[in-house]
Coordinates of C-alpha atoms and ligand atoms in Angstrom, one line a residue:
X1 CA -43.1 34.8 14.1
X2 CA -41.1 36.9 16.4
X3 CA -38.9 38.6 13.7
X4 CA -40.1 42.1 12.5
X5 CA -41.1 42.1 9.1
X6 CA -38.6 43.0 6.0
X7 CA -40.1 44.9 3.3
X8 CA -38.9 45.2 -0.3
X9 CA -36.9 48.4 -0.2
X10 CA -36.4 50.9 2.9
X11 CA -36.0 54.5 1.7
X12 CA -32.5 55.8 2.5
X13 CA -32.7 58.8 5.1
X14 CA -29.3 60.2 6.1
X15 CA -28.7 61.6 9.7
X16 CA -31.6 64.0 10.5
X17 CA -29.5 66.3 12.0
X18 CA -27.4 67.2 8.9
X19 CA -30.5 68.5 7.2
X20 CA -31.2 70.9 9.7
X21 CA -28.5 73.7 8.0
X22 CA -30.5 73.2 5.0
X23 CA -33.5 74.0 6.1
X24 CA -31.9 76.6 7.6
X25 CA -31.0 78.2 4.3
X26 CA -34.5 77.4 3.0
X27 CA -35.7 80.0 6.1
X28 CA -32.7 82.3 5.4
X29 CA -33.4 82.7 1.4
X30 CA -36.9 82.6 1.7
X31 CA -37.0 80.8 -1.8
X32 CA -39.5 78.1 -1.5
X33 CA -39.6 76.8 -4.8
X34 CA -39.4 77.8 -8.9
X35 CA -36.0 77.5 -9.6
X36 CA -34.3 78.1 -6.2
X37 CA -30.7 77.5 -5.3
X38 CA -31.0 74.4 -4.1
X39 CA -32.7 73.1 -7.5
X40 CA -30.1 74.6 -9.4
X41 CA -27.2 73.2 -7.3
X42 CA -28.6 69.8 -7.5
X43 CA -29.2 70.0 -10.9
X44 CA -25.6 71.0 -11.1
X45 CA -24.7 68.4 -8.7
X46 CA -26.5 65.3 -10.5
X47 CA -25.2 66.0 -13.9
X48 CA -21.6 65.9 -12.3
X49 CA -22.3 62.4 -10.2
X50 CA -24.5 60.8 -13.5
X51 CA -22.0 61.7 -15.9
X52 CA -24.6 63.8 -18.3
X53 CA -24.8 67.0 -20.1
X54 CA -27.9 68.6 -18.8
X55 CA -30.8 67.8 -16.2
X56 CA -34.3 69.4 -15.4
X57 CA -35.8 68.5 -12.2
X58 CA -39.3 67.3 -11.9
X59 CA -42.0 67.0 -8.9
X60 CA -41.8 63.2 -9.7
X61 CA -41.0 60.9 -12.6
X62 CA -44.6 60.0 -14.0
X63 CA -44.9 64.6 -15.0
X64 CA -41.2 64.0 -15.9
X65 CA -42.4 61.4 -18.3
X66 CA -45.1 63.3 -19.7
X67 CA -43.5 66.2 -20.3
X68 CA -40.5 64.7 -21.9
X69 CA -43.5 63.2 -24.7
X70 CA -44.7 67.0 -24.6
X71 CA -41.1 68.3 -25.5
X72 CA -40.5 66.0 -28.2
X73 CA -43.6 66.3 -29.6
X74 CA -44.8 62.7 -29.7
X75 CA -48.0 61.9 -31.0
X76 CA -50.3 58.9 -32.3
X77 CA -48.6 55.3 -31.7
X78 CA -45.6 55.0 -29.3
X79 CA -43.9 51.6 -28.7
X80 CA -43.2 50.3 -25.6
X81 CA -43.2 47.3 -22.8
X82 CA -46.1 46.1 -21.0
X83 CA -43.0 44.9 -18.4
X84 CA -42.8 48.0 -16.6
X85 CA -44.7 50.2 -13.9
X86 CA -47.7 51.4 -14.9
X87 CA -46.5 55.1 -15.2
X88 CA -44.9 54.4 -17.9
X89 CA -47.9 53.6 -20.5
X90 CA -49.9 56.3 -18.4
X91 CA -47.7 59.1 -19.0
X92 CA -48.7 58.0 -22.9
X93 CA -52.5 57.9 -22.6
X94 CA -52.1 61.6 -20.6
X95 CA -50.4 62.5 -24.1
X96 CA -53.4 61.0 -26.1
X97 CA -51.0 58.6 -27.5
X98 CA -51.4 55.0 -27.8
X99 CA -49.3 52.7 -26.9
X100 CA -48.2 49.8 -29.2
X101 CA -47.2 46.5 -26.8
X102 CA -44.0 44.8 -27.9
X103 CA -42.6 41.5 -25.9
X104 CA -39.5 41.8 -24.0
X105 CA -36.2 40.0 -24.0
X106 CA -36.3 37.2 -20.9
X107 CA -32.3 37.8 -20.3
X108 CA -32.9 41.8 -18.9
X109 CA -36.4 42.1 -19.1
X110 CA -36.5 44.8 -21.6
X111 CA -37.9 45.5 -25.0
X112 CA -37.1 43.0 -27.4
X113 CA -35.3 44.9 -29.8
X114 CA -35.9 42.0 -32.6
X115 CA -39.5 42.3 -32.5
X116 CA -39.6 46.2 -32.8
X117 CA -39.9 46.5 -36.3
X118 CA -42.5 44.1 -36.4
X119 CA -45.1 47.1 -34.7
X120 CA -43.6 50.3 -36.2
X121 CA -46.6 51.6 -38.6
X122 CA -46.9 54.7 -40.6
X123 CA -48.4 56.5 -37.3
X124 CA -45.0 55.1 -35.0
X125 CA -43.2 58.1 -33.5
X126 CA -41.2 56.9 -31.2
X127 CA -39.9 54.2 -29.1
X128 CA -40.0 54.3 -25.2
X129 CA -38.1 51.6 -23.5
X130 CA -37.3 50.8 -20.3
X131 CA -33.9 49.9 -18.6
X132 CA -35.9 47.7 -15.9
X133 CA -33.9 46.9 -13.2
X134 CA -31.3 49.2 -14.4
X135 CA -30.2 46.5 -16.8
X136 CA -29.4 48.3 -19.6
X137 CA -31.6 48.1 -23.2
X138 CA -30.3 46.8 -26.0
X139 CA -29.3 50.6 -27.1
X140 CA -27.0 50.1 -29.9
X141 CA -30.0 48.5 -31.8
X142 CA -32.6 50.4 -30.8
X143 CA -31.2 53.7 -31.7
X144 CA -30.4 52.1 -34.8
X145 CA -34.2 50.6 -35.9
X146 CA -35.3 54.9 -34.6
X147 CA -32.9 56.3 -37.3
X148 CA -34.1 54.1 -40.3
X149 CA -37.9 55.0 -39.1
X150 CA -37.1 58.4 -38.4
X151 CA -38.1 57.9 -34.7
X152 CA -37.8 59.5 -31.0
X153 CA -36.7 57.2 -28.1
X154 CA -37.6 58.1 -24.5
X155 CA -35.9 56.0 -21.9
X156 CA -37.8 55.4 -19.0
X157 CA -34.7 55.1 -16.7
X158 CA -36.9 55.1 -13.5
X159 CA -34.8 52.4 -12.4
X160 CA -31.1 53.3 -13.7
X161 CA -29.7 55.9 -11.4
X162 CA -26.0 55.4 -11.8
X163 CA -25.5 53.0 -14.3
X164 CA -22.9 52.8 -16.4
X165 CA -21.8 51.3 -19.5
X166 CA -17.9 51.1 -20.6
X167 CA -17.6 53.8 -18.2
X168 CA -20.6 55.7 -19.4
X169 CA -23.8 56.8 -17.9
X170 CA -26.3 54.8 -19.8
X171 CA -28.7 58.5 -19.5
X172 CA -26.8 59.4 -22.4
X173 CA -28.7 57.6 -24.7
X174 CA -32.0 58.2 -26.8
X175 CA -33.1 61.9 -27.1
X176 CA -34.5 61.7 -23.8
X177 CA -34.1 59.7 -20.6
X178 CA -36.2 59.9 -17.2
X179 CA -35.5 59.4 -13.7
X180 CA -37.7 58.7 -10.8
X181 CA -36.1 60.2 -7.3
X182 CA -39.5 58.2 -5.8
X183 CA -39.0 57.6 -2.3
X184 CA -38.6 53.5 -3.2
X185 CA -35.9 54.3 -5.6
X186 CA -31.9 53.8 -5.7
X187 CA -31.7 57.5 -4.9
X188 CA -34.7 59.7 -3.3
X189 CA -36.2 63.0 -2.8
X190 CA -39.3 61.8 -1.4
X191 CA -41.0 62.5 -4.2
X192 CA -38.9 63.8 -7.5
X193 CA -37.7 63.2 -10.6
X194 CA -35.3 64.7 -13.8
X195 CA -35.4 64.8 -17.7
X196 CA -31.2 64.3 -19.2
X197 CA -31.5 65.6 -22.1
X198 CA -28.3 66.1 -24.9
X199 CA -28.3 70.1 -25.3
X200 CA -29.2 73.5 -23.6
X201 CA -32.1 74.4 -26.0
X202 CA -33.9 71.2 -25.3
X203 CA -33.3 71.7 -21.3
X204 CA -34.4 75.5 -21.8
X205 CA -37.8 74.0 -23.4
X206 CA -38.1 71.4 -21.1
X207 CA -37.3 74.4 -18.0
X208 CA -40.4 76.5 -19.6
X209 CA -42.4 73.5 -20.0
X210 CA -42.3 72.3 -16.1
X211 CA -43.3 76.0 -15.1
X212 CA -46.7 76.5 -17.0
X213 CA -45.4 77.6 -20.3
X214 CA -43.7 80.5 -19.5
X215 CA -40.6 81.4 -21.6
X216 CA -40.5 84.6 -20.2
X217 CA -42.8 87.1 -17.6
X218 CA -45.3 87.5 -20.4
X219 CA -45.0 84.8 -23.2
X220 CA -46.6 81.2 -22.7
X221 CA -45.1 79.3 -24.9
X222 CA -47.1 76.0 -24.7
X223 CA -49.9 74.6 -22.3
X224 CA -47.4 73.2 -19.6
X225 CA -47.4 71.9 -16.5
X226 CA -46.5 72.5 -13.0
X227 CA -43.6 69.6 -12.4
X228 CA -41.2 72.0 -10.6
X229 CA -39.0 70.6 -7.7
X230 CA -39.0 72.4 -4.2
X231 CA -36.5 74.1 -2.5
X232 CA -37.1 71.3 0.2
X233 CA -36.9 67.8 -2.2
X234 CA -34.0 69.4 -3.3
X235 CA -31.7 70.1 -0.3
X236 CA -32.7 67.1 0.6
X237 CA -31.1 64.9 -2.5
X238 CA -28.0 67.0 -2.2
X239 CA -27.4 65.9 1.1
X240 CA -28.7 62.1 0.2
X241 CA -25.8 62.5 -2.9
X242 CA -23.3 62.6 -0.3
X243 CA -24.1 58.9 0.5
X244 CA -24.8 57.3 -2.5
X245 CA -21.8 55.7 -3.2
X246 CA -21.7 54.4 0.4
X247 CA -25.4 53.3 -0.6
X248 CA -24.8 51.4 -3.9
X249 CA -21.6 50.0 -2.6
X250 CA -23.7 48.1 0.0
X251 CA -26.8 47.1 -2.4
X252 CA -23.7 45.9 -4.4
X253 CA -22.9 43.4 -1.6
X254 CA -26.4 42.3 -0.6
X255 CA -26.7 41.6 -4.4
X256 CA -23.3 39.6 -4.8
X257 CA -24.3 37.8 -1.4
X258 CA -28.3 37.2 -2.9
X259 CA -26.2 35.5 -6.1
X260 CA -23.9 33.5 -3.6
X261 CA -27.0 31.6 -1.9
X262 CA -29.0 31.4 -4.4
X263 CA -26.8 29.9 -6.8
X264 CA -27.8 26.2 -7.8
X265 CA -30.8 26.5 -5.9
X266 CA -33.4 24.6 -7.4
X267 CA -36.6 25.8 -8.6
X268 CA -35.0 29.6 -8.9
X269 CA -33.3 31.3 -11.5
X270 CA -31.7 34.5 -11.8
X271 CA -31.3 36.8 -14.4
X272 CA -27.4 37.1 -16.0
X273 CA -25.0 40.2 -14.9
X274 CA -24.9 42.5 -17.6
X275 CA -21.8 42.4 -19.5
X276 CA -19.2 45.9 -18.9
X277 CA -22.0 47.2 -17.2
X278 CA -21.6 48.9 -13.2
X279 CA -25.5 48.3 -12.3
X280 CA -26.9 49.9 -9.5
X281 CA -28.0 46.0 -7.7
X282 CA -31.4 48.4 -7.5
X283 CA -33.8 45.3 -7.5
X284 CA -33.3 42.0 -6.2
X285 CA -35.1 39.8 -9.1
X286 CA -35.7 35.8 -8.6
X287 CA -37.6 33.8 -11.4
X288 CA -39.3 30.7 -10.0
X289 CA -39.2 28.3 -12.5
X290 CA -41.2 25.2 -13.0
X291 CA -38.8 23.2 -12.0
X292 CA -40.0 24.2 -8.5
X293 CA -42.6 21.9 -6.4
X294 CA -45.1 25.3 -6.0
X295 CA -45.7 27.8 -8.5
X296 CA -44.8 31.8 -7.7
X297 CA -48.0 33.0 -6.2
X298 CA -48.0 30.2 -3.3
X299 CA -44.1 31.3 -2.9
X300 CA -44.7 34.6 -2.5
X301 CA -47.5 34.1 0.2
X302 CA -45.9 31.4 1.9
X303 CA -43.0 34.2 2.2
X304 CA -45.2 37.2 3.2
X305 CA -46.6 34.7 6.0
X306 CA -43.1 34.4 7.5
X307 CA -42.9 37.7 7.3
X308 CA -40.9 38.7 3.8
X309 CA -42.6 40.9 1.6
X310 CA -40.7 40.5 -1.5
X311 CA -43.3 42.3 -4.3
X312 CA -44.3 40.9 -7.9
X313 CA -42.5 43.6 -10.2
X314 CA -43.8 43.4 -12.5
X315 CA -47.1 42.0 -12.1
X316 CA -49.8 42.4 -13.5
X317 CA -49.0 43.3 -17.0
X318 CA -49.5 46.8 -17.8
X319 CA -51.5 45.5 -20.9
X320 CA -53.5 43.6 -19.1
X321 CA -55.3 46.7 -16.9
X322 CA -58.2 47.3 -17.7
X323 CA -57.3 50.6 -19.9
X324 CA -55.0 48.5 -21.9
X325 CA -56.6 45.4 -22.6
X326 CA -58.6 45.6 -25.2
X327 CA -55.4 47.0 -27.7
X328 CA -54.2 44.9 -30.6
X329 CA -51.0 44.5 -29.4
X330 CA -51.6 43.8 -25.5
X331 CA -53.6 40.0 -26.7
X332 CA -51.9 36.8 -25.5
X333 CA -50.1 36.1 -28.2
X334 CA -48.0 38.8 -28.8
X335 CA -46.5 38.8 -25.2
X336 CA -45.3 35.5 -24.2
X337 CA -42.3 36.5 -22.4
X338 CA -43.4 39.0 -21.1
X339 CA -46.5 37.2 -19.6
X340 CA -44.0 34.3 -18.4
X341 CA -41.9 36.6 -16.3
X342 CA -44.9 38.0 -15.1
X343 CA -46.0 35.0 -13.4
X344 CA -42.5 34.1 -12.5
X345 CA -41.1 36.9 -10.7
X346 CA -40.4 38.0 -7.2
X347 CA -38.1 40.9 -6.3
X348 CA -36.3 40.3 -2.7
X349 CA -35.5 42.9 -0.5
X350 CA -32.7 44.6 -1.4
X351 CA -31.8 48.4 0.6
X352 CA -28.4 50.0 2.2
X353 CA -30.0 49.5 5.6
X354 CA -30.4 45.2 5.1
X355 CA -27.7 43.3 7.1
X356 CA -26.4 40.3 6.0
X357 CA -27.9 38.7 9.0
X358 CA -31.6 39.5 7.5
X359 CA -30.4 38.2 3.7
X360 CA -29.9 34.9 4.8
X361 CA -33.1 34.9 6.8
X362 CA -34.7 36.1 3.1
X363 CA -32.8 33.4 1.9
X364 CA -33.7 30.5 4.6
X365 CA -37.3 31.6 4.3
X366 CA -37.4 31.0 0.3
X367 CA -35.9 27.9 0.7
X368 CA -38.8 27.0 3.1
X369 CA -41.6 28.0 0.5
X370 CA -40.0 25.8 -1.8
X371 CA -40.2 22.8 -0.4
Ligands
PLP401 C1 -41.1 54.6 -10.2 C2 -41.3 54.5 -11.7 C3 -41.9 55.5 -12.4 C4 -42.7 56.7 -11.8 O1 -41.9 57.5 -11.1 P1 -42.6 58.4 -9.9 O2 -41.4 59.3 -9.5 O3 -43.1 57.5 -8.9 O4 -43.7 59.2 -10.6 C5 -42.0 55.4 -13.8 N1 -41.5 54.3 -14.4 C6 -40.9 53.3 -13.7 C7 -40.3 52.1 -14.5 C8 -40.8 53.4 -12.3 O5 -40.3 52.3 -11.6

């Protein structure tokens, strides 16, 4: 195969040379990290682009993710989706919490609101879905089962940077939501990630939380955790802001063109367009169904042969690692969908920097494997 590889996602890097005054700065102010001018501008910054109220920066989603648990509090039994990254039932065993497994809807992937109330017990305290894909959950509802059982939800919104529903960011729902600025993700840092959260107080706990404790020079107010964002990750997503919309305008495109050639194709299905919603085309999802003459795995391979790395989000199950398996609610049974998907799934390439050109090879490559 003479053609270079295509990999799932390429991170997006704007020209080198425009991040040269920022570092710049970063030599002039001598402020390296811990609340710097950069942080604070970006924080400013996001909260204008996203559409939300108020923002803390974090090192990276996964501490993000913990620490919004350690802000609200959670304890005991937390439900969530085994269709997910792993950080997100992590960030609940670093809390001492244990997760509860509840099957997800196979039309976006997400928690099955429907089946929620079937695993809230005395010891529930909150719900922690995931928009996956940036498809959004079912928020209405779920928000709805939380106030009847007294409940916190936590969105991991890893995945839904920039999604909007009716107009409005979907961040603004739940007590909490949490973004991932992982280098693989719709908008980068290298490494970062942010809390939205509804009022000042919470941000101002959340802000003392990230930096050890400290409320003040001399009062800890809590065993926290260093999750502070440098000066560096920082100036760099406030440069990478000023081409996002360029960037999701053209992952919108790849996405519309992906729908075009795969449409009627047999053996592959694709999941529905969320109604009045402006998704972020942040993953390129594919179900193979068994309608097609070779199951995923053989697809996938096949594909990787030619040279198409495409990756199985989200498999394996996050209840079925071995730290999760043994739980009640992570048996057979009680997943079907999810386990379905699972074993159906590919996600495409899908990044600003893919031409047209190389979507059609994708495209002509898949076609191949499924003969
Ligand atoms: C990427 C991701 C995370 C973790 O974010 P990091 O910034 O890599 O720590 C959490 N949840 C989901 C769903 C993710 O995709």
């Amino acid at each position: 195969m003479a053609s270079k590889p295509i990999f799932v996602t390429q991170p997006f890097l704007p020209p080198l040379d425009e991040f040269t005054p920022y570092l710049q700065q970063i030599w002039e102010n001598k402020v390296l990290t811990n609340n710097g001018p950069f942080h604070n501008q970006l924080e400013q910054a996001l909260c204008d682009y996203l559409g939300v109220e108020h923002l803390a920066l974090f090192t990276n989603g996964t501490l993000a993710l913990v620490t919004a648990l350690q802000a609200l509090r959670i304890r005991d039994e937390v439900i969530t989706t085994p269709y997910s990254f792993v950080a997100t039932a992590h960030s609940l065993l670093w809390n001492n919490i244990k997760p509860v497994f509840v099957d997800i809807d196979p039309r976006t992937c997400n928690l099955d609101p429907a089946r929620i109330e079937d695993a809230i017990t005395p010891k529930t305290t909150a719900i922690v879905p995931v928009h996956c894909y940036g498809n959004p959950c079912d928020v209405d509802r779920i928000q709805q089962i939380a106030d009847i059982y007294g409940l916190k939800v936590i969105y991991d919104a890893a995945h839904a940077f920039g999604v909007r529903q009716k107009g409005l960011s979907v961040l603004r729902h739940g007590d909490l939501s949490v973004l991932s600025f992982h280098a693989t993700k719709t908008f980068n840092t290298f490494e970062g990630g942010a809390i939205v959260c509804p009022d000042a107080k919470t941000k101002e706990r959340i802000d003392f939380l990230k930096n050890f404790g400290f409320s003040n020079e001399v009062t800890v107010m809590a065993p926290g955790i260093n999750g502070k964002m440098s000066e560096i990750n920082a100036a760099f997503g406030l440069l990478q802001l000023k081409y996002i919309d360029g960037a999701l305008q053209r992952r919108k495109e790849i996405e519309a063109l992906y729908r075009k050639a795969l449409s009627g194709l047999r053996g592959v299905a694709l999941l529905p367009k969320p109604e009045q919603t402006e998704t972020n085309s942040s993953y390129m999802p594919i179900l193979i169904t068994d309608d097609a003459a070779h199951d995923r795995d053989a697809i996938y391979y096949a594909m990787k042969k030619a040279g198409i790395h495409g990756r199985r989000y989200f498999y394996p199950l996050i209840s079925d690692m071995p730290m999760y398996r043994r739980l009640t609610s992570a048996k057979r049974e009680n997943l079907p969908v999810a386990r379905k998907v699972s074993q159906q799934v590919i996600c495409l390439p899908i990044y600003p920097g893919l031409e047209d050109s190389q979507v059609l090879r994708i495209v002509d490559t898949l076609v191949d494997a499924l003969k």
